[in-house]
GROMACS .gro file of C-alpha atoms in nm:
model
  404
    1MET     CA    1  -1.523  -3.976  -2.542
    2ASP     CA    2  -1.431  -4.173  -2.221
    3THR     CA    3  -1.536  -3.964  -1.926
    4ASN     CA    4  -1.188  -4.044  -1.773
    5LYS     CA    5  -1.044  -3.856  -2.069
    6PHE     CA    6  -1.246  -3.537  -2.024
    7THR     CA    7  -1.021  -3.226  -1.947
    8LYS     CA    8  -1.104  -3.066  -1.613
    9PRO     CA    9  -1.200  -2.697  -1.660
   10PHE     CA   10  -0.958  -2.595  -1.387
   11TYR     CA   11  -0.661  -2.707  -1.594
   12ILE     CA   12  -0.722  -2.462  -1.859
   13PHE     CA   13  -0.629  -2.192  -1.598
   14PHE     CA   14  -0.271  -2.295  -1.581
   15LEU     CA   15  -0.245  -2.352  -1.959
   16MET     CA   16  -0.345  -1.997  -2.020
   17LEU     CA   17  -0.095  -1.834  -1.763
   18PRO     CA   18   0.203  -1.840  -1.982
   19SER     CA   19   0.033  -1.626  -2.260
   20GLY     CA   20  -0.103  -1.380  -2.007
   21ILE     CA   21   0.223  -1.358  -1.837
   22CYS     CA   22   0.397  -1.246  -2.178
   23GLN     CA   23   0.091  -1.020  -2.245
   24GLY     CA   24   0.126  -0.859  -1.905
   25PHE     CA   25   0.493  -0.767  -1.982
   26VAL     CA   26   0.371  -0.590  -2.305
   27TYR     CA   27   0.069  -0.435  -2.166
   28ILE     CA   28   0.163  -0.328  -1.831
   29VAL     CA   29   0.564  -0.327  -1.786
   30LEU     CA   30   0.636  -0.166  -2.113
   31PRO     CA   31   0.380   0.124  -2.123
   32TYR     CA   32   0.486   0.222  -1.792
   33LEU     CA   33   0.867   0.225  -1.873
   34LEU     CA   34   0.800   0.390  -2.190
   35THR     CA   35   0.638   0.689  -2.039
   36ASN     CA   36   0.972   0.742  -1.825
   37ASN     CA   37   1.162   0.740  -2.162
   38GLY     CA   38   0.996   1.022  -2.338
   39PHE     CA   39   0.706   0.826  -2.536
   40SER     CA   40   0.353   0.983  -2.548
   41VAL     CA   41   0.050   0.800  -2.453
   42ALA     CA   42  -0.064   0.803  -2.825
   43GLU     CA   43   0.285   0.653  -2.916
   44ILE     CA   44   0.257   0.387  -2.656
   45ALA     CA   45  -0.100   0.305  -2.775
   46GLY     CA   46   0.024   0.258  -3.118
   47ILE     CA   47   0.301   0.015  -3.007
   48VAL     CA   48   0.047  -0.184  -2.770
   49ALA     CA   49  -0.219  -0.172  -3.059
   50VAL     CA   50   0.028  -0.329  -3.303
   51GLY     CA   51   0.097  -0.601  -3.052
   52ALA     CA   52  -0.271  -0.657  -3.000
   53SER     CA   53  -0.316  -0.673  -3.370
   54ALA     CA   54  -0.103  -1.003  -3.366
   55SER     CA   55  -0.418  -1.184  -3.256
   56LEU     CA   56  -0.582  -1.086  -3.601
   57PHE     CA   57  -0.353  -1.336  -3.777
   58ARG     CA   58  -0.335  -1.656  -3.554
   59PHE     CA   59  -0.610  -1.817  -3.747
   60VAL     CA   60  -0.373  -1.837  -4.040
   61LEU     CA   61  -0.203  -2.121  -3.825
   62GLY     CA   62  -0.513  -2.291  -3.744
   63PRO     CA   63  -0.512  -2.545  -4.013
   64ILE     CA   64  -0.164  -2.634  -3.972
   65VAL     CA   65  -0.241  -2.716  -3.593
   66ASP     CA   66  -0.534  -2.927  -3.689
   67VAL     CA   67  -0.360  -3.140  -3.923
   68THR     CA   68   0.017  -3.179  -3.816
   69LEU     CA   69   0.120  -3.230  -3.461
   70SER     CA   70  -0.082  -3.337  -3.170
   71LEU     CA   71  -0.230  -3.058  -2.951
   72ARG     CA   72   0.043  -3.128  -2.666
   73LYS     CA   73   0.319  -3.087  -2.913
   74TRP     CA   74   0.161  -2.764  -3.034
   75PHE     CA   75   0.141  -2.649  -2.698
   76TRP     CA   76   0.517  -2.724  -2.602
   77LEU     CA   77   0.635  -2.554  -2.919
   78SER     CA   78   0.418  -2.232  -2.861
   79LEU     CA   79   0.522  -2.211  -2.502
   80PHE     CA   80   0.887  -2.224  -2.578
   81ALA     CA   81   0.831  -1.964  -2.855
   82CYS     CA   82   0.662  -1.724  -2.575
   83ILE     CA   83   0.949  -1.770  -2.336
   84ALA     CA   84   1.197  -1.690  -2.607
   85THR     CA   85   1.039  -1.398  -2.728
   86LEU     CA   86   0.986  -1.264  -2.382
   87LEU     CA   87   1.371  -1.283  -2.308
   88VAL     CA   88   1.448  -1.115  -2.620
   89LEU     CA   89   1.225  -0.814  -2.556
   90SER     CA   90   1.348  -0.802  -2.206
   91ILE     CA   91   1.706  -0.709  -2.333
   92THR     CA   92   1.600  -0.463  -2.600
   93PRO     CA   93   1.673  -0.089  -2.518
   94PHE     CA   94   1.344   0.120  -2.462
   95THR     CA   95   1.420   0.433  -2.669
   96VAL     CA   96   1.235   0.662  -2.878
   97LYS     CA   97   1.493   0.629  -3.164
   98GLY     CA   98   1.443   0.261  -3.133
   99ALA     CA   99   1.057   0.264  -3.152
  100THR     CA  100   1.040   0.103  -3.481
  101LEU     CA  101   1.238  -0.208  -3.379
  102LEU     CA  102   1.060  -0.208  -3.049
  103THR     CA  103   0.726  -0.228  -3.230
  104ILE     CA  104   0.855  -0.509  -3.450
  105LEU     CA  105   0.967  -0.708  -3.141
  106VAL     CA  106   0.633  -0.639  -2.965
  107PHE     CA  107   0.441  -0.795  -3.268
  108ILE     CA  108   0.657  -1.094  -3.272
  109SER     CA  109   0.634  -1.146  -2.900
  110GLN     CA  110   0.245  -1.125  -2.916
  111MET     CA  111   0.235  -1.366  -3.215
  112ALA     CA  112   0.405  -1.619  -3.014
  113CYS     CA  113   0.170  -1.554  -2.714
  114ASN     CA  114  -0.144  -1.591  -2.959
  115ILE     CA  115  -0.020  -1.922  -3.096
  116ILE     CA  116  -0.052  -2.088  -2.781
  117LEU     CA  117  -0.419  -2.029  -2.778
  118LEU     CA  118  -0.481  -2.261  -3.073
  119PRO     CA  119  -0.401  -2.576  -2.898
  120ILE     CA  120  -0.577  -2.458  -2.581
  121GLY     CA  121  -0.887  -2.358  -2.773
  122ALA     CA  122  -0.910  -2.697  -2.945
  123ILE     CA  123  -0.848  -2.888  -2.621
  124MET     CA  124  -1.166  -2.716  -2.479
  125ALA     CA  125  -1.372  -2.756  -2.788
  126LYS     CA  126  -1.278  -3.129  -2.800
  127SER     CA  127  -1.225  -3.261  -2.452
  128VAL     CA  128  -1.420  -3.058  -2.202
  129GLU     CA  129  -1.780  -3.176  -2.147
  130GLU     CA  130  -2.060  -2.975  -2.299
  131SER     CA  131  -2.218  -2.894  -1.941
  132LYS     CA  132  -1.884  -2.765  -1.829
  133LYS     CA  133  -1.782  -2.542  -2.128
  134GLY     CA  134  -1.905  -2.228  -1.946
  135LYS     CA  135  -1.677  -2.305  -1.642
  136ALA     CA  136  -1.392  -2.384  -1.882
  137SER     CA  137  -1.445  -2.041  -2.048
  138GLY     CA  138  -1.423  -1.890  -1.721
  139TRP     CA  139  -1.092  -2.065  -1.634
  140TYR     CA  140  -0.962  -1.993  -1.993
  141GLN     CA  141  -1.009  -1.614  -1.939
  142ALA     CA  142  -0.911  -1.621  -1.554
  143GLY     CA  143  -0.587  -1.785  -1.666
  144GLY     CA  144  -0.517  -1.519  -1.934
  145LEU     CA  145  -0.592  -1.223  -1.705
  146ALA     CA  146  -0.431  -1.363  -1.403
  147GLY     CA  147  -0.124  -1.424  -1.597
  148ASN     CA  148  -0.147  -1.085  -1.739
  149GLY     CA  149  -0.173  -0.945  -1.379
  150PHE     CA  150   0.124  -1.158  -1.279
  151GLY     CA  151   0.315  -1.067  -1.558
  152GLY     CA  152   0.254  -0.706  -1.547
  153GLY     CA  153   0.271  -0.665  -1.172
  154VAL     CA  154   0.582  -0.888  -1.074
  155GLY     CA  155   0.737  -0.791  -1.407
  156LEU     CA  156   0.724  -0.413  -1.344
  157TRP     CA  157   0.822  -0.462  -0.968
  158LEU     CA  158   1.137  -0.661  -1.087
  159ALA     CA  159   1.214  -0.416  -1.347
  160GLU     CA  160   1.179  -0.111  -1.128
  161HIS     CA  161   1.390  -0.280  -0.818
  162TYR     CA  162   1.637  -0.488  -1.029
  163SER     CA  163   1.645  -0.476  -1.405
  164VAL     CA  164   1.433  -0.542  -1.700
  165THR     CA  165   1.631  -0.850  -1.811
  166THR     CA  166   1.583  -0.984  -1.455
  167SER     CA  167   1.215  -0.940  -1.506
  168GLY     CA  168   1.225  -1.143  -1.825
  169ILE     CA  169   1.417  -1.421  -1.701
  170ALA     CA  170   1.199  -1.468  -1.395
  171LEU     CA  171   0.872  -1.445  -1.612
  172GLY     CA  172   0.997  -1.700  -1.854
  173ALA     CA  173   1.079  -1.939  -1.569
  174ALA     CA  174   0.737  -1.895  -1.437
  175CYS     CA  175   0.591  -1.972  -1.765
  176LEU     CA  176   0.765  -2.293  -1.806
  177ALA     CA  177   0.647  -2.414  -1.461
  178PHE     CA  178   0.291  -2.335  -1.518
  179GLY     CA  179   0.300  -2.505  -1.859
  180MET     CA  180   0.395  -2.822  -1.702
  181VAL     CA  181   0.032  -2.900  -1.638
  182ILE     CA  182  -0.027  -2.995  -1.998
  183LEU     CA  183   0.145  -3.328  -1.883
  184LEU     CA  184  -0.191  -3.371  -1.678
  185ILE     CA  185  -0.404  -3.374  -1.988
  186SER     CA  186  -0.460  -3.655  -2.240
  187ASP     CA  187  -0.310  -3.564  -2.564
  188ILE     CA  188  -0.518  -3.530  -2.872
  189PRO     CA  189  -0.374  -3.626  -3.194
  190HIS     CA  190  -0.415  -3.416  -3.518
  191ILE     CA  191  -0.629  -3.501  -3.787
  192LYS     CA  192  -0.484  -3.796  -3.978
  193GLY     CA  193  -0.494  -3.876  -4.352
  194LYS     CA  194  -0.550  -3.509  -4.460
  195ALA     CA  195  -0.302  -3.252  -4.629
  196ILE     CA  196  -0.301  -2.885  -4.515
  197LEU     CA  197  -0.419  -2.803  -4.865
  198GLN     CA  198  -0.711  -3.040  -4.835
  199GLU     CA  199  -0.764  -2.922  -4.484
  200LEU     CA  200  -0.785  -2.562  -4.602
  201LYS     CA  201  -1.043  -2.653  -4.861
  202GLY     CA  202  -1.257  -2.834  -4.597
  203LEU     CA  203  -1.202  -2.540  -4.353
  204GLY     CA  204  -1.324  -2.296  -4.612
  205LYS     CA  205  -1.635  -2.499  -4.691
  206ASP     CA  206  -1.690  -2.540  -4.310
  207VAL     CA  207  -1.641  -2.152  -4.237
  208ILE     CA  208  -1.879  -2.058  -4.537
  209THR     CA  209  -2.123  -2.304  -4.398
  210MET     CA  210  -2.092  -2.125  -4.038
  211ILE     CA  211  -2.120  -1.806  -4.167
  212LYS     CA  212  -2.463  -1.891  -4.356
  213ILE     CA  213  -2.610  -1.988  -4.010
  214PRO     CA  214  -2.779  -1.657  -3.886
  215ALA     CA  215  -2.681  -1.702  -3.534
  216ALA     CA  216  -2.311  -1.749  -3.602
  217LEU     CA  217  -2.299  -1.443  -3.840
  218PHE     CA  218  -2.474  -1.251  -3.570
  219VAL     CA  219  -2.185  -1.369  -3.335
  220ILE     CA  220  -1.915  -1.267  -3.584
  221VAL     CA  221  -2.037  -0.905  -3.603
  222LEU     CA  222  -2.120  -0.876  -3.241
  223ILE     CA  223  -1.776  -0.961  -3.123
  224SER     CA  224  -1.623  -0.727  -3.363
  225MET     CA  225  -1.812  -0.423  -3.190
  226PRO     CA  226  -1.678  -0.217  -2.919
  227ILE     CA  227  -1.867  -0.390  -2.639
  228GLY     CA  228  -1.635  -0.447  -2.325
  229THR     CA  229  -1.325  -0.450  -2.528
  230GLY     CA  230  -1.106  -0.367  -2.212
  231ALA     CA  231  -0.893  -0.137  -2.435
  232ALA     CA  232  -0.819   0.096  -2.131
  233SER     CA  233  -0.656  -0.190  -1.942
  234ASN     CA  234  -0.374  -0.186  -2.204
  235LEU     CA  235  -0.287   0.167  -2.102
  236TRP     CA  236  -0.357   0.177  -1.729
  237SER     CA  237   0.015   0.202  -1.641
  238ALA     CA  238   0.083   0.466  -1.903
  239LEU     CA  239  -0.198   0.687  -1.748
  240ALA     CA  240  -0.121   0.639  -1.395
  241LYS     CA  241   0.047   0.968  -1.369
  242ASP     CA  242  -0.287   1.153  -1.419
  243TRP     CA  243  -0.402   1.004  -1.100
  244SER     CA  244  -0.076   1.064  -0.924
  245VAL     CA  245   0.008   0.695  -0.878
  246ASN     CA  246   0.372   0.561  -0.819
  247ALA     CA  247   0.532   0.276  -0.964
  248ASP     CA  248   0.493   0.022  -0.671
  249THR     CA  249   0.107   0.096  -0.654
  250VAL     CA  250   0.096   0.059  -1.046
  251ALA     CA  251   0.265  -0.280  -1.020
  252LEU     CA  252   0.025  -0.393  -0.736
  253VAL     CA  253  -0.296  -0.255  -0.886
  254THR     CA  254  -0.260  -0.332  -1.244
  255GLY     CA  255  -0.065  -0.638  -1.175
  256ILE     CA  256  -0.140  -0.891  -0.913
  257LEU     CA  257  -0.446  -0.742  -0.779
  258SER     CA  258  -0.605  -0.690  -1.133
  259GLY     CA  259  -0.503  -1.050  -1.205
  260LEU     CA  260  -0.667  -1.180  -0.902
  261ILE     CA  261  -0.986  -0.979  -0.932
  262SER     CA  262  -1.033  -1.038  -1.307
  263ALA     CA  263  -0.975  -1.414  -1.238
  264ILE     CA  264  -1.261  -1.410  -0.996
  265GLY     CA  265  -1.451  -1.198  -1.250
  266CYS     CA  266  -1.398  -1.463  -1.496
  267ILE     CA  267  -1.522  -1.740  -1.264
  268VAL     CA  268  -1.844  -1.543  -1.182
  269GLY     CA  269  -1.883  -1.492  -1.568
  270GLY     CA  270  -1.859  -1.856  -1.634
  271VAL     CA  271  -2.116  -1.918  -1.365
  272ILE     CA  272  -2.351  -1.651  -1.512
  273VAL     CA  273  -2.319  -1.812  -1.848
  274ASP     CA  274  -2.399  -2.156  -1.740
  275ARG     CA  275  -2.689  -2.036  -1.540
  276TRP     CA  276  -2.854  -1.770  -1.767
  277GLY     CA  277  -2.697  -1.793  -2.091
  278ILE     CA  278  -2.410  -1.636  -2.301
  279TRP     CA  279  -2.625  -1.337  -2.411
  280VAL     CA  280  -2.705  -1.226  -2.070
  281GLY     CA  281  -2.333  -1.275  -1.976
  282TYR     CA  282  -2.198  -1.095  -2.285
  283LEU     CA  283  -2.420  -0.784  -2.314
  284GLY     CA  284  -2.480  -0.766  -1.940
  285GLY     CA  285  -2.104  -0.769  -1.879
  286GLY     CA  286  -2.070  -0.491  -2.137
  287VAL     CA  287  -2.319  -0.259  -1.956
  288ILE     CA  288  -2.161  -0.317  -1.615
  289CYS     CA  289  -1.816  -0.253  -1.754
  290ALA     CA  290  -1.952   0.087  -1.923
  291LEU     CA  291  -2.109   0.192  -1.582
  292GLY     CA  292  -1.789   0.142  -1.372
  293THR     CA  293  -1.586   0.332  -1.631
  294ILE     CA  294  -1.835   0.636  -1.631
  295ILE     CA  295  -1.789   0.635  -1.249
  296MET     CA  296  -1.426   0.647  -1.264
  297ALA     CA  297  -1.426   0.908  -1.535
  298VAL     CA  298  -1.663   1.153  -1.319
  299LEU     CA  299  -1.487   1.107  -0.984
  300PRO     CA  300  -1.181   1.310  -0.878
  301MET     CA  301  -0.840   1.212  -1.025
  302GLU     CA  302  -0.702   1.086  -0.680
  303PRO     CA  303  -0.488   0.752  -0.629
  304TYR     CA  304  -0.773   0.576  -0.450
  305VAL     CA  305  -0.994   0.647  -0.758
  306TYR     CA  306  -0.742   0.494  -0.988
  307VAL     CA  307  -0.708   0.202  -0.760
  308GLY     CA  308  -1.093   0.131  -0.720
  309GLY     CA  309  -1.149   0.206  -1.083
  310VAL     CA  310  -0.879  -0.023  -1.227
  311LEU     CA  311  -0.990  -0.307  -1.014
  312THR     CA  312  -1.369  -0.277  -1.083
  313TYR     CA  313  -1.264  -0.251  -1.452
  314ALA     CA  314  -1.054  -0.581  -1.400
  315PHE     CA  315  -1.374  -0.764  -1.242
  316THR     CA  316  -1.602  -0.646  -1.507
  317MET     CA  317  -1.354  -0.748  -1.782
  318GLY     CA  318  -1.319  -1.080  -1.641
  319MET     CA  319  -1.702  -1.151  -1.645
  320ILE     CA  320  -1.735  -1.026  -2.015
  321TYR     CA  321  -1.422  -1.214  -2.120
  322ALA     CA  322  -1.559  -1.546  -1.997
  323ALA     CA  323  -1.880  -1.492  -2.164
  324PHE     CA  324  -1.684  -1.371  -2.494
  325THR     CA  325  -1.510  -1.727  -2.484
  326ALA     CA  326  -1.852  -1.906  -2.432
  327VAL     CA  327  -1.996  -1.719  -2.703
  328LEU     CA  328  -1.702  -1.843  -2.934
  329LEU     CA  329  -1.760  -2.217  -2.834
  330TYR     CA  330  -2.121  -2.164  -2.916
  331ALA     CA  331  -2.036  -2.060  -3.265
  332ILE     CA  332  -1.764  -2.290  -3.366
  333GLY     CA  333  -1.902  -2.623  -3.287
  334LYS     CA  334  -1.651  -2.901  -3.302
  335LYS     CA  335  -1.531  -2.938  -3.651
  336HIS     CA  336  -1.200  -2.755  -3.737
  337ALA     CA  337  -1.228  -2.652  -3.372
  338ALA     CA  338  -0.866  -2.493  -3.363
  339THR     CA  339  -0.891  -2.288  -3.683
  340LYS     CA  340  -1.258  -2.161  -3.621
  341PHE     CA  341  -1.181  -2.071  -3.261
  342SER     CA  342  -0.876  -1.869  -3.357
  343LEU     CA  343  -1.059  -1.715  -3.662
  344LEU     CA  344  -1.353  -1.579  -3.440
  345GLY     CA  345  -1.100  -1.499  -3.175
  346SER     CA  346  -0.937  -1.280  -3.421
  347PHE     CA  347  -1.264  -1.098  -3.511
  348GLY     CA  348  -1.315  -1.042  -3.150
  349ASN     CA  349  -0.979  -0.866  -3.116
  350ILE     CA  350  -1.037  -0.614  -3.396
  351SER     CA  351  -1.231  -0.399  -3.166
  352VAL     CA  352  -0.931  -0.404  -2.900
  353VAL     CA  353  -0.709  -0.285  -3.182
  354TYR     CA  354  -0.897   0.016  -3.293
  355MET     CA  355  -1.023   0.110  -2.927
  356THR     CA  356  -0.677   0.105  -2.787
  357THR     CA  357  -0.568   0.355  -3.083
  358PHE     CA  358  -0.881   0.561  -3.026
  359ASN     CA  359  -0.820   0.581  -2.656
  360GLY     CA  360  -0.450   0.698  -2.709
  361TRP     CA  361  -0.588   0.959  -2.949
  362MET     CA  362  -0.863   1.072  -2.718
  363HIS     CA  363  -0.623   1.109  -2.415
  364ASP     CA  364  -0.378   1.316  -2.607
  365LYS     CA  365  -0.618   1.525  -2.767
  366TYR     CA  366  -0.842   1.571  -2.455
  367ASN     CA  367  -0.759   1.387  -2.140
  368SER     CA  368  -0.812   1.069  -1.951
  369LYS     CA  369  -1.181   1.153  -1.840
  370PHE     CA  370  -1.280   1.196  -2.185
  371MET     CA  371  -1.101   0.895  -2.292
  372LEU     CA  372  -1.289   0.678  -2.036
  373SER     CA  373  -1.626   0.840  -2.091
  374ALA     CA  374  -1.611   0.804  -2.475
  375GLU     CA  375  -1.533   0.433  -2.415
  376ALA     CA  376  -1.820   0.362  -2.201
  377ILE     CA  377  -2.083   0.562  -2.406
  378ILE     CA  378  -1.983   0.374  -2.727
  379GLY     CA  379  -1.989   0.049  -2.549
  380VAL     CA  380  -2.362   0.126  -2.423
  381VAL     CA  381  -2.475   0.238  -2.750
  382PHE     CA  382  -2.364  -0.084  -2.917
  383VAL     CA  383  -2.501  -0.312  -2.634
  384ILE     CA  384  -2.845  -0.153  -2.699
  385ILE     CA  385  -2.830  -0.194  -3.071
  386PHE     CA  386  -2.728  -0.574  -3.047
  387PHE     CA  387  -2.989  -0.646  -2.774
  388LEU     CA  388  -3.265  -0.524  -3.006
  389ILE     CA  389  -3.120  -0.727  -3.295
  390LEU     CA  390  -3.105  -1.029  -3.055
  391LYS     CA  391  -3.451  -0.996  -2.944
  392ARG     CA  392  -3.580  -0.974  -3.307
  393MET     CA  393  -3.372  -1.301  -3.391
  394MET     CA  394  -3.510  -1.481  -3.086
  395TYR     CA  395  -3.857  -1.376  -3.207
  396LYS     CA  396  -3.784  -1.521  -3.538
  397ASN     CA  397  -3.637  -1.853  -3.393
  398LEU     CA  398  -3.296  -1.790  -3.561
  399ILE     CA  399  -3.094  -1.833  -3.224
  400PRO     CA  400  -3.049  -2.220  -3.176
  401ALA     CA  401  -2.954  -2.357  -2.850
  402VAL     CA  402  -2.650  -2.518  -3.001
  403ILE     CA  403  -2.478  -2.483  -3.327
  404GLU     CA  404  -2.342  -2.804  -3.459
   0.00000   0.00000   0.00000
């Protein structure tokens, strides 16, 4: 590829913001408002988990992205889908009786947010220099998390001080503005001369080949485990009352500040990956996240603990998310990039779904301290297990530097 056509890693940050903004509305604005409308934390966790489960299905559209439109066109289509579903969700009543409808709309909204990740993932795989993919991974996750913070913080503040509809309109406009950066990136055409059925057959063979590679199979199992899932962040706004935190503080801390801090964590994580490798970044990030969560659990339930704990969690999640993306890029190679990136991303989100549900159950059965402690302990146990497996595989030379 002509070096002038390489995509600058920083551009990925802006492409990711719209998806993050829409997710921030669902994972921050919605839980806080639902607690004020009679929903329990377990019920909120259930709705959020259904939304998170949308990421498990986005790989189904991967072959269509690979063989139909160009990546820029797919980005535009998914961007407008994000904006449309955000607006619909913002005019829907948040009532216990309407929980089923709300859950369906949340799922549709998050499907739209996930579709946009397909062209972005393919752009990273195909047009970012190999030596800069760690940085691109950092910016990828930084954009998603910063967007989540922006959508959650600004969205909640607007919803509390004006209306939910005003919040939805403002966030939709922001999505459109940030998405314009796609015009700075050289378009990548679809795979020509192939039908979707033909591509599916080729994809199936390619995925089977990938799974037969021990290192790739290790990655698939690793990312499905509860290591640094960030599940607690989906419930921070719903848990705020346990630490006696008001709405404006929740908006600031779980929104804007968490977005900024997590973005910094992503950049740091990307640098760590490029310097010390994906395994240090991923497993090390999981340990740091667990330690921060345990500290928050043992400290008094005061507002300052909530603020410090949430921001520490945000930073460590930024680190591990950057490493997570780098791990995916390591495993998929370049062939059928959009589909394999989304397929592995779906595996990675399985743990987010079941840990979010688990956290909601732990909170309602016990309390927030038990919930945080359980998440942290489980994470450390699995880090140790996979560190030992990784060490054994390296000893047997089953972990190559690059998977073609």
